[in-house]
CSV table of C-alpha atoms in Angstrom, one decimal:
chain,number,residue,atom,x,y,z
A,1,MET,CA,45.6,-12.6,35.4
A,2,LYS,CA,46.5,-11.2,38.9
A,3,LYS,CA,43.5,-8.9,38.8
A,4,LEU,CA,41.2,-11.8,38.0
A,5,LEU,CA,42.6,-13.9,40.8
A,6,GLY,CA,42.1,-11.0,43.2
A,7,LEU,CA,38.5,-10.6,42.2
A,8,LEU,CA,37.8,-14.3,42.6
A,9,VAL,CA,39.3,-14.4,46.1
A,10,ALA,CA,37.3,-11.3,47.1
A,11,ALA,CA,34.1,-12.7,45.7
A,12,LEU,CA,34.3,-16.1,47.5
A,13,VAL,CA,36.0,-15.0,50.7
A,14,ALA,CA,34.9,-11.5,51.5
A,15,MET,CA,31.3,-11.6,50.3
A,16,PRO,CA,28.6,-13.1,52.5
A,17,ALA,CA,27.2,-16.4,51.1
A,18,SER,CA,23.6,-15.2,50.7
A,19,ALA,CA,21.1,-16.2,48.2
A,20,ASP,CA,21.4,-12.8,46.4
A,21,VAL,CA,25.2,-13.1,46.0
A,22,LEU,CA,26.3,-16.8,46.0
A,23,ASN,CA,24.3,-20.0,45.5
A,24,ASN,CA,25.2,-23.7,46.0
A,25,VAL,CA,28.2,-22.8,48.2
A,26,GLU,CA,30.4,-25.8,48.9
A,27,LEU,CA,33.5,-26.2,51.1
A,28,LYS,CA,36.1,-28.3,49.3
A,29,GLY,CA,39.6,-29.6,50.0
A,30,GLU,CA,41.7,-32.3,51.5
A,31,VAL,CA,44.2,-33.0,54.3
A,32,GLN,CA,47.0,-35.5,53.6
A,33,THR,CA,49.5,-36.6,56.2
A,34,ILE,CA,52.3,-39.1,55.6
A,35,ALA,CA,55.0,-40.4,58.0
A,36,SER,CA,57.9,-42.3,56.5
A,37,ASP,CA,60.9,-44.1,58.0
A,38,VAL,CA,63.7,-45.4,55.7
A,39,ARG,CA,66.5,-47.6,56.9
A,40,THR,CA,69.6,-47.5,54.7
A,41,GLY,CA,73.2,-48.5,55.1
A,42,GLY,CA,74.5,-46.2,52.3
A,43,ASP,CA,74.2,-42.5,51.5
A,44,LYS,CA,71.2,-40.6,52.8
A,45,VAL,CA,69.2,-40.2,49.6
A,46,TYR,CA,65.8,-40.7,51.3
A,47,ASN,CA,64.0,-38.4,53.7
A,48,SER,CA,62.4,-39.7,56.9
A,49,GLY,CA,59.9,-37.8,59.0
A,50,THR,CA,56.4,-36.5,58.7
A,51,ASN,CA,55.0,-34.5,55.8
A,52,PHE,CA,51.5,-33.0,55.2
A,53,ARG,CA,49.6,-30.8,52.9
A,54,VAL,CA,46.3,-29.0,53.4
A,55,LEU,CA,44.0,-27.8,50.6
A,56,ALA,CA,40.9,-25.8,51.5
A,57,GLY,CA,38.6,-23.5,49.7
A,58,LEU,CA,35.1,-22.7,48.4
A,59,SER,CA,33.1,-23.4,45.2
A,60,ALA,CA,29.9,-21.4,44.5
A,61,ASP,CA,27.5,-20.4,41.7
A,62,LEU,CA,27.8,-16.7,41.0
A,63,VAL,CA,25.0,-16.5,38.4
A,64,GLU,CA,23.4,-19.0,36.1
A,65,ASP,CA,26.0,-21.1,34.3
A,66,VAL,CA,28.9,-19.3,36.0
A,67,ARG,CA,30.7,-21.1,38.9
A,68,ALA,CA,33.7,-19.8,40.8
A,69,ASN,CA,36.4,-21.8,42.7
A,70,VAL,CA,39.0,-20.7,45.2
A,71,LEU,CA,41.4,-23.2,46.8
A,72,PHE,CA,44.3,-22.4,49.2
A,73,GLN,CA,47.2,-24.7,50.3
A,74,TYR,CA,49.6,-25.0,53.2
A,75,ASN,CA,52.3,-27.6,53.8
A,76,ASP,CA,54.8,-26.1,56.3
A,77,ALA,CA,54.9,-27.9,59.6
A,78,TRP,CA,53.0,-26.1,62.3
A,79,LEU,CA,55.4,-24.4,64.8
A,80,SER,CA,58.4,-25.7,62.8
A,81,ASN,CA,60.1,-22.3,62.8
A,82,TYR,CA,57.5,-20.0,64.1
A,83,ALA,CA,56.9,-20.9,67.7
A,84,GLY,CA,55.2,-17.9,69.4
A,85,ASN,CA,54.5,-16.1,66.1
A,86,THR,CA,51.1,-14.6,65.1
A,87,VAL,CA,48.5,-16.2,62.8
A,88,GLN,CA,49.7,-13.7,60.1
A,89,LYS,CA,53.1,-15.4,60.0
A,90,TYR,CA,51.4,-18.7,59.2
A,91,TRP,CA,49.1,-17.0,56.6
A,92,ASP,CA,52.2,-15.7,54.8
A,93,ASP,CA,53.0,-19.3,54.0
A,94,VAL,CA,49.6,-20.0,52.5
A,95,THR,CA,49.6,-20.1,48.7
A,96,LEU,CA,46.8,-19.9,46.1
A,97,ALA,CA,46.3,-23.2,44.4
A,98,GLU,CA,43.1,-22.5,42.4
A,99,ALA,CA,41.1,-19.3,41.6
A,100,ASN,CA,39.0,-19.6,38.5
A,101,VAL,CA,35.6,-19.2,37.0
A,102,VAL,CA,33.8,-21.9,35.0
A,103,LEU,CA,31.4,-20.8,32.2
A,104,SER,CA,29.0,-23.6,31.3
A,105,ASN,CA,26.8,-23.8,28.2
A,106,LEU,CA,29.0,-21.2,26.5
A,107,PHE,CA,27.5,-20.7,23.0
A,108,ASP,CA,25.3,-23.7,24.0
A,109,CYS,CA,28.1,-26.2,23.5
A,110,PHE,CA,31.4,-25.2,25.3
A,111,GLU,CA,32.7,-25.1,28.8
A,112,ALA,CA,35.4,-22.5,29.6
A,113,THR,CA,37.6,-22.4,32.7
A,114,VAL,CA,39.6,-19.2,33.2
A,115,GLY,CA,42.1,-18.6,36.0
A,116,ARG,CA,44.3,-20.7,38.2
A,117,GLN,CA,43.4,-24.3,37.9
A,118,PHE,CA,44.6,-28.0,38.1
A,119,TYR,CA,44.8,-30.0,34.9
A,120,GLY,CA,45.2,-33.5,33.7
A,121,ASP,CA,44.7,-37.1,35.0
A,122,GLU,CA,46.5,-37.9,38.3
A,123,ASP,CA,47.6,-41.3,37.0
A,124,SER,CA,49.1,-39.9,33.8
A,125,ALA,CA,52.8,-40.6,33.1
A,126,VAL,CA,53.2,-37.5,30.9
A,127,MET,CA,50.8,-34.7,31.9
A,128,TYR,CA,49.4,-33.8,35.3
A,129,VAL,CA,49.3,-30.4,37.1
A,130,GLY,CA,47.9,-30.8,40.6
A,131,PRO,CA,48.2,-32.5,44.0
A,132,ASN,CA,49.7,-36.0,44.2
A,133,HIS,CA,48.7,-38.7,46.8
A,134,TYR,CA,50.5,-41.4,48.8
A,135,VAL,CA,53.9,-39.9,48.0
A,136,PHE,CA,56.0,-38.8,50.9
A,137,ASN,CA,57.8,-35.9,49.0
A,138,MET,CA,54.6,-34.0,48.4
A,139,ASN,CA,55.5,-30.5,47.6
A,140,ARG,CA,52.9,-27.8,47.2
A,141,ALA,CA,50.6,-28.7,44.3
A,142,PRO,CA,51.5,-26.9,41.0
A,143,SER,CA,48.8,-25.1,39.0
A,144,LEU,CA,48.2,-23.4,35.7
A,145,ASP,CA,47.2,-19.8,35.2
A,146,ALA,CA,45.3,-20.6,32.0
A,147,ALA,CA,42.3,-20.5,29.8
A,148,LYS,CA,40.8,-24.0,29.0
A,149,LEU,CA,38.0,-24.5,26.5
A,150,THR,CA,36.2,-27.9,26.3
A,151,TYR,CA,33.6,-29.2,23.9
A,152,SER,CA,32.1,-32.6,24.8
A,153,ASP,CA,29.2,-34.9,24.0
A,154,ASP,CA,28.6,-38.6,24.4
A,155,PHE,CA,31.1,-39.5,21.6
A,156,LYS,CA,33.9,-37.0,22.0
A,157,SER,CA,35.7,-34.5,24.2
A,158,VAL,CA,38.0,-31.8,22.8
A,159,THR,CA,40.0,-29.6,25.1
A,160,LEU,CA,42.2,-26.6,24.1
A,161,LEU,CA,44.6,-25.0,26.7
A,162,ALA,CA,46.8,-21.9,26.9
A,163,GLY,CA,48.5,-20.5,30.0
A,164,LYS,CA,51.5,-20.5,32.3
A,165,LEU,CA,52.8,-23.1,34.8
A,166,VAL,CA,52.8,-22.1,38.5
A,167,TYR,CA,55.1,-24.1,40.7
A,168,PRO,CA,55.1,-22.7,44.2
A,169,THR,CA,58.4,-24.3,45.3
A,170,SER,CA,62.0,-23.4,44.6
A,171,THR,CA,63.0,-27.0,44.0
A,172,SER,CA,61.1,-27.3,40.7
A,173,ALA,CA,63.0,-26.9,37.4
A,174,LEU,CA,59.8,-25.8,35.7
A,175,LYS,CA,58.9,-22.2,36.4
A,176,ASN,CA,56.6,-19.8,34.6
A,177,GLU,CA,56.6,-22.0,31.5
A,178,THR,CA,54.2,-20.9,28.8
A,179,ILE,CA,52.1,-23.9,27.7
A,180,TYR,CA,49.8,-24.6,24.8
A,181,GLY,CA,48.0,-27.9,24.5
A,182,ALA,CA,45.2,-29.9,23.0
A,183,ASP,CA,43.6,-33.1,24.2
A,184,VAL,CA,41.0,-35.2,22.2
A,185,ARG,CA,39.1,-38.2,23.6
A,186,LEU,CA,36.8,-40.5,21.7
A,187,ASN,CA,34.4,-43.0,23.1
A,188,LEU,CA,34.3,-45.4,20.2
A,189,THR,CA,32.2,-47.9,22.1
A,190,ASP,CA,31.2,-48.5,25.7
A,191,THR,CA,34.5,-50.4,26.2
A,192,LEU,CA,36.9,-48.8,23.8
A,193,LYS,CA,38.3,-45.3,24.2
A,194,LEU,CA,41.0,-43.4,22.4
A,195,GLN,CA,43.0,-40.3,23.4
A,196,ALA,CA,45.4,-38.1,21.5
A,197,TYR,CA,47.2,-35.1,22.9
A,198,GLY,CA,50.0,-32.6,22.3
A,199,TYR,CA,51.7,-29.9,24.4
A,200,ASP,CA,54.1,-27.2,23.5
A,201,LEU,CA,56.2,-25.3,26.1
A,202,LYS,CA,58.3,-22.2,26.2
A,203,ALA,CA,60.7,-21.6,29.0
A,204,GLY,CA,60.1,-18.7,31.5
A,205,GLU,CA,62.8,-16.2,32.3
A,206,ASP,CA,63.5,-17.8,35.7
A,207,SER,CA,63.4,-21.4,34.6
A,208,THR,CA,66.3,-23.6,35.3
A,209,ILE,CA,65.6,-25.6,32.2
A,210,LEU,CA,66.6,-23.4,29.2
A,211,TYR,CA,65.1,-24.4,25.9
A,212,ASP,CA,67.4,-23.1,23.2
A,213,GLU,CA,64.8,-23.8,20.5
A,214,LYS,CA,61.4,-22.0,20.0
A,215,HIS,CA,59.3,-25.2,20.6
A,216,SER,CA,59.7,-27.9,23.2
A,217,GLY,CA,57.1,-30.4,24.3
A,218,PHE,CA,55.6,-33.8,23.6
A,219,TYR,CA,52.7,-35.5,21.9
A,220,GLY,CA,51.1,-39.0,22.1
A,221,ALA,CA,48.1,-41.3,22.0
A,222,LYS,CA,46.5,-43.7,24.4
A,223,ALA,CA,44.0,-46.5,23.8
A,224,THR,CA,41.9,-48.1,26.6
A,225,PHE,CA,39.9,-51.3,26.2
A,226,ALA,CA,37.9,-52.0,29.4
A,227,PRO,CA,35.0,-54.5,29.3
A,228,GLU,CA,33.7,-55.7,32.6
A,229,ALA,CA,36.1,-58.6,33.1
A,230,PHE,CA,39.4,-56.9,32.4
A,231,ALA,CA,41.1,-53.6,31.4
A,232,LEU,CA,43.9,-53.0,29.0
A,233,SER,CA,45.6,-49.7,28.0
A,234,ALA,CA,48.6,-48.7,25.9
A,235,GLU,CA,50.2,-45.3,25.6
A,236,TYR,CA,52.9,-44.0,23.3
A,237,ALA,CA,54.4,-40.5,23.5
A,238,ARG,CA,57.3,-38.7,21.9
A,239,ALA,CA,59.2,-35.5,22.8
A,240,PHE,CA,60.1,-32.7,20.4
A,241,GLN,CA,62.3,-29.7,20.4
A,242,GLY,CA,63.3,-27.3,17.6
A,243,HIS,CA,62.7,-24.1,15.7
A,244,ARG,CA,59.3,-25.3,14.4
A,245,LEU,CA,56.5,-27.2,16.0
A,246,VAL,CA,57.0,-31.0,16.3
A,247,LYS,CA,60.5,-30.9,15.1
A,248,GLU,CA,62.2,-33.9,16.7
A,249,PRO,CA,65.9,-34.0,17.7
A,250,LYS,CA,68.2,-36.7,16.3
A,251,ASP,CA,67.9,-38.8,19.4
A,252,THR,CA,64.2,-38.3,20.2
A,253,PRO,CA,63.0,-39.3,23.7
A,254,TYR,CA,59.9,-41.5,23.7
A,255,LEU,CA,57.8,-43.4,26.1
A,256,VAL,CA,55.7,-46.6,26.1
A,257,LYS,CA,53.4,-47.6,28.9
A,258,VAL,CA,51.1,-50.6,29.0
A,259,ASP,CA,48.7,-51.5,31.8
A,260,ALA,CA,46.6,-54.6,32.3
A,261,SER,CA,44.3,-55.8,35.0
A,262,LEU,CA,41.7,-58.6,35.6
A,263,ASN,CA,38.5,-58.2,37.7
A,264,LEU,CA,38.1,-61.4,39.7
A,265,ALA,CA,35.6,-60.2,42.3
A,266,ALA,CA,37.6,-59.4,45.4
A,267,PHE,CA,41.0,-60.0,43.7
A,268,THR,CA,42.4,-57.7,41.0
A,269,PRO,CA,45.7,-59.0,39.4
A,270,ARG,CA,47.5,-56.3,37.4
A,271,ALA,CA,50.7,-55.6,35.5
A,272,THR,CA,52.5,-52.6,34.1
A,273,PHE,CA,55.3,-52.3,31.5
A,274,TYR,CA,57.0,-48.9,31.2
A,275,TYR,CA,59.7,-48.2,28.7
A,276,ALA,CA,61.3,-44.7,28.3
A,277,LYS,CA,64.2,-43.4,26.3
A,278,GLY,CA,65.8,-40.2,27.3
A,279,ASP,CA,64.7,-37.3,29.4
A,280,GLY,CA,61.6,-35.8,27.8
A,281,PHE,CA,58.7,-36.4,30.1
A,282,GLY,CA,58.9,-34.4,33.4
A,283,MET,CA,55.3,-33.4,33.8
A,284,GLY,CA,53.8,-36.8,34.6
A,285,ASN,CA,52.6,-38.2,37.9
A,286,TYR,CA,53.7,-41.8,37.7
A,287,TYR,CA,55.7,-42.7,40.8
A,288,PRO,CA,55.7,-46.5,41.2
A,289,SER,CA,56.8,-48.1,44.4
A,290,LEU,CA,57.5,-46.8,47.9
A,291,LEU,CA,61.3,-46.6,47.5
A,292,ILE,CA,62.2,-45.8,43.9
A,293,GLY,CA,59.0,-43.8,43.5
A,294,HIS,CA,59.9,-42.0,46.7
A,295,LEU,CA,63.3,-41.3,45.4
A,296,PHE,CA,62.0,-39.6,42.2
A,297,ALA,CA,58.9,-37.9,43.5
A,298,GLY,CA,58.9,-34.2,43.6
A,299,LYS,CA,62.2,-33.8,41.8
A,300,SER,CA,63.0,-32.2,38.5
A,301,VAL,CA,64.5,-35.4,37.2
A,302,PRO,CA,61.6,-37.4,35.7
A,303,LEU,CA,61.3,-41.2,36.1
A,304,SER,CA,62.3,-41.7,32.5
A,305,ASN,CA,65.8,-40.5,33.3
A,306,TYR,CA,66.4,-43.5,35.7
A,307,SER,CA,69.7,-44.0,33.9
A,308,ASN,CA,71.5,-42.1,31.2
A,309,ASP,CA,69.8,-44.2,28.6
A,310,GLY,CA,66.3,-44.3,30.1
A,311,LEU,CA,64.3,-46.9,31.9
A,312,ARG,CA,62.7,-50.4,31.5
A,313,LEU,CA,60.2,-51.1,34.3
A,314,PHE,CA,58.2,-54.2,35.0
A,315,ASN,CA,55.5,-54.3,37.7
A,316,VAL,CA,53.2,-57.1,38.7
A,317,GLY,CA,50.8,-56.9,41.6
A,318,VAL,CA,47.4,-57.9,43.0
A,319,ASP,CA,44.8,-55.9,45.0
A,320,TYR,CA,42.5,-57.7,47.5
A,321,THR,CA,39.4,-55.9,48.6
A,322,TYR,CA,37.4,-56.9,51.8
A,323,GLU,CA,34.7,-54.6,53.1
A,324,LYS,CA,36.6,-51.4,54.0
A,325,TRP,CA,40.1,-52.8,53.4
A,326,VAL,CA,42.3,-52.9,50.3
A,327,LEU,CA,45.5,-54.9,50.4
A,328,SER,CA,48.1,-54.5,47.6
A,329,LEU,CA,51.2,-56.6,47.0
A,330,ASP,CA,53.6,-55.4,44.3
A,331,GLY,CA,56.9,-56.5,42.8
A,332,TYR,CA,59.1,-54.1,40.7
A,333,SER,CA,62.1,-54.5,38.4
A,334,PHE,CA,63.8,-51.2,37.4
A,335,GLN,CA,66.5,-51.5,34.8
A,336,ASP,CA,68.3,-49.4,32.2
A,337,ARG,CA,66.4,-49.2,28.9
A,338,THR,CA,68.7,-51.6,27.0
A,339,ALA,CA,69.1,-54.0,29.9
A,340,GLN,CA,72.9,-53.8,30.0
A,341,GLU,CA,73.1,-53.8,33.8
A,342,ALA,CA,71.5,-55.7,36.6
A,343,ALA,CA,68.0,-54.6,37.7
A,344,THR,CA,67.0,-52.9,40.9
A,345,LEU,CA,64.3,-55.0,42.6
A,346,GLU,CA,61.6,-53.9,45.0
A,347,ALA,CA,58.7,-55.5,46.8
A,348,ASP,CA,55.9,-53.5,48.5
A,349,LEU,CA,52.9,-54.3,50.7
A,350,ASN,CA,50.3,-51.5,51.0
A,351,VAL,CA,47.1,-51.4,53.1
A,352,LYS,CA,44.3,-48.9,52.8
A,353,TYR,CA,41.3,-48.7,55.2
A,354,ASN,CA,38.4,-46.6,54.0
A,355,HIS,CA,36.9,-45.4,57.3
A,356,ASN,CA,34.1,-43.7,55.3
A,357,GLU,CA,33.8,-42.1,51.9
A,358,TYR,CA,35.8,-39.0,53.1
A,359,VAL,CA,38.5,-40.5,55.3
A,360,GLN,CA,41.1,-43.1,54.4
A,361,LEU,CA,44.0,-44.5,56.5
A,362,PHE,CA,46.9,-46.1,54.7
A,363,ALA,CA,50.2,-47.9,55.5
A,364,GLY,CA,53.0,-49.6,53.6
A,365,VAL,CA,56.3,-51.4,53.9
A,366,GLY,CA,58.9,-52.0,51.2
A,367,TYR,CA,62.2,-53.5,50.5
A,368,GLY,CA,64.6,-52.6,47.7
A,369,LYS,CA,67.7,-54.5,46.5
A,370,TYR,CA,69.8,-52.1,44.3
A,371,GLY,CA,71.6,-52.9,41.1
A,372,GLY,CA,72.7,-51.3,37.8
A,373,ALA,CA,72.2,-47.6,37.7
A,374,LEU,CA,71.4,-47.3,41.4
A,375,LYS,CA,73.9,-49.8,42.8
A,376,ASP,CA,76.2,-47.0,44.2
A,377,THR,CA,73.3,-44.9,45.5
A,378,ALA,CA,72.7,-46.8,48.7
A,379,LYS,CA,72.8,-50.3,50.1
A,380,ASP,CA,69.6,-52.4,50.3
A,381,ASN,CA,66.8,-50.3,51.9
A,382,THR,CA,63.6,-50.9,53.8
A,383,ILE,CA,60.8,-48.4,54.3
A,384,GLY,CA,57.7,-48.1,56.4
A,385,GLN,CA,55.0,-45.5,55.8
A,386,LEU,CA,51.8,-44.4,57.6
A,387,GLY,CA,49.3,-41.9,56.4
A,388,MET,CA,45.8,-40.4,56.4
A,389,LEU,CA,43.9,-38.8,53.6
A,390,ILE,CA,40.7,-36.7,54.3
A,391,LYS,CA,38.8,-35.3,51.4
A,392,PHE,CA,35.8,-33.0,51.7
């Protein structure tokens, strides 16, 4: 795998982008900057300051039906510890986020992606490997060193995956995990879609999560019904761990997530119900709210482990779109799964301004009133956040 990554970097960086070598060369990447200030009367459990991440690379056709992608990332503050140092010192902190080749029309029906790559849907509560957005604690984006094979037509899409997780940060509990997975999606009608998936993981030697059993992972299904007037989705997933595949422990962790929204022209009312038992879903990218989402983002403890028994979450909100502006008002209730303790409540107001199709400015304010599992974490908090996202 290292040799393949090296060849890809050499091909896209060292070679001249001529018609004889590379075709359809595209610069790709993003720059995200977030400044956050949290006011609290309790323990310092939140970080304030400015954080950023830069992703930049190239994508090009090598030959017919073969495309190569290389993407680098950097998120250490300029001059933070290296005042007066050379460019090489900064380059030492650059990591490789993607380096892969994509083979299209393989055997006239498959697409294969081999090498370092991102994977999954960014809004997934159970499986996403890649950069997050609008979250202050944005670590360097994780990747997969993997082979992915996809077959798709108008009715179905079937993806098989095998590889290793790559987390370029010492704070993650997942390191060098071997992963095998399958994802099947069906377009039953123009408005009704079904998805079923399963992933099996094996701990790496330097992982801080030690799986005593041979298999550890999760599987689930999601249904989405989205006619023009509204959208409704429901997802159910279960974790497993044991000496054989899909062997569930006695107290099996599971997750339920339901989302609904209405399309009322400029207004989009929406609601989410999230119910999770136990600690079995640490690979998702669902970080609701500025405060509680901020607290869990980027940490090894997943959102499902809000309390020792799990989490019951209600979210109601509305989006208002006017020309280049999007205003979002949200209310949240976080509570232990069985509702034995008082809920933690939060209210957020977020504003996004789309300067053009590539540049977005965003800001948010939030207030949290703690109860139950978090009542001793801090006193009531307020947060303010500013940011900019540039995609190219």
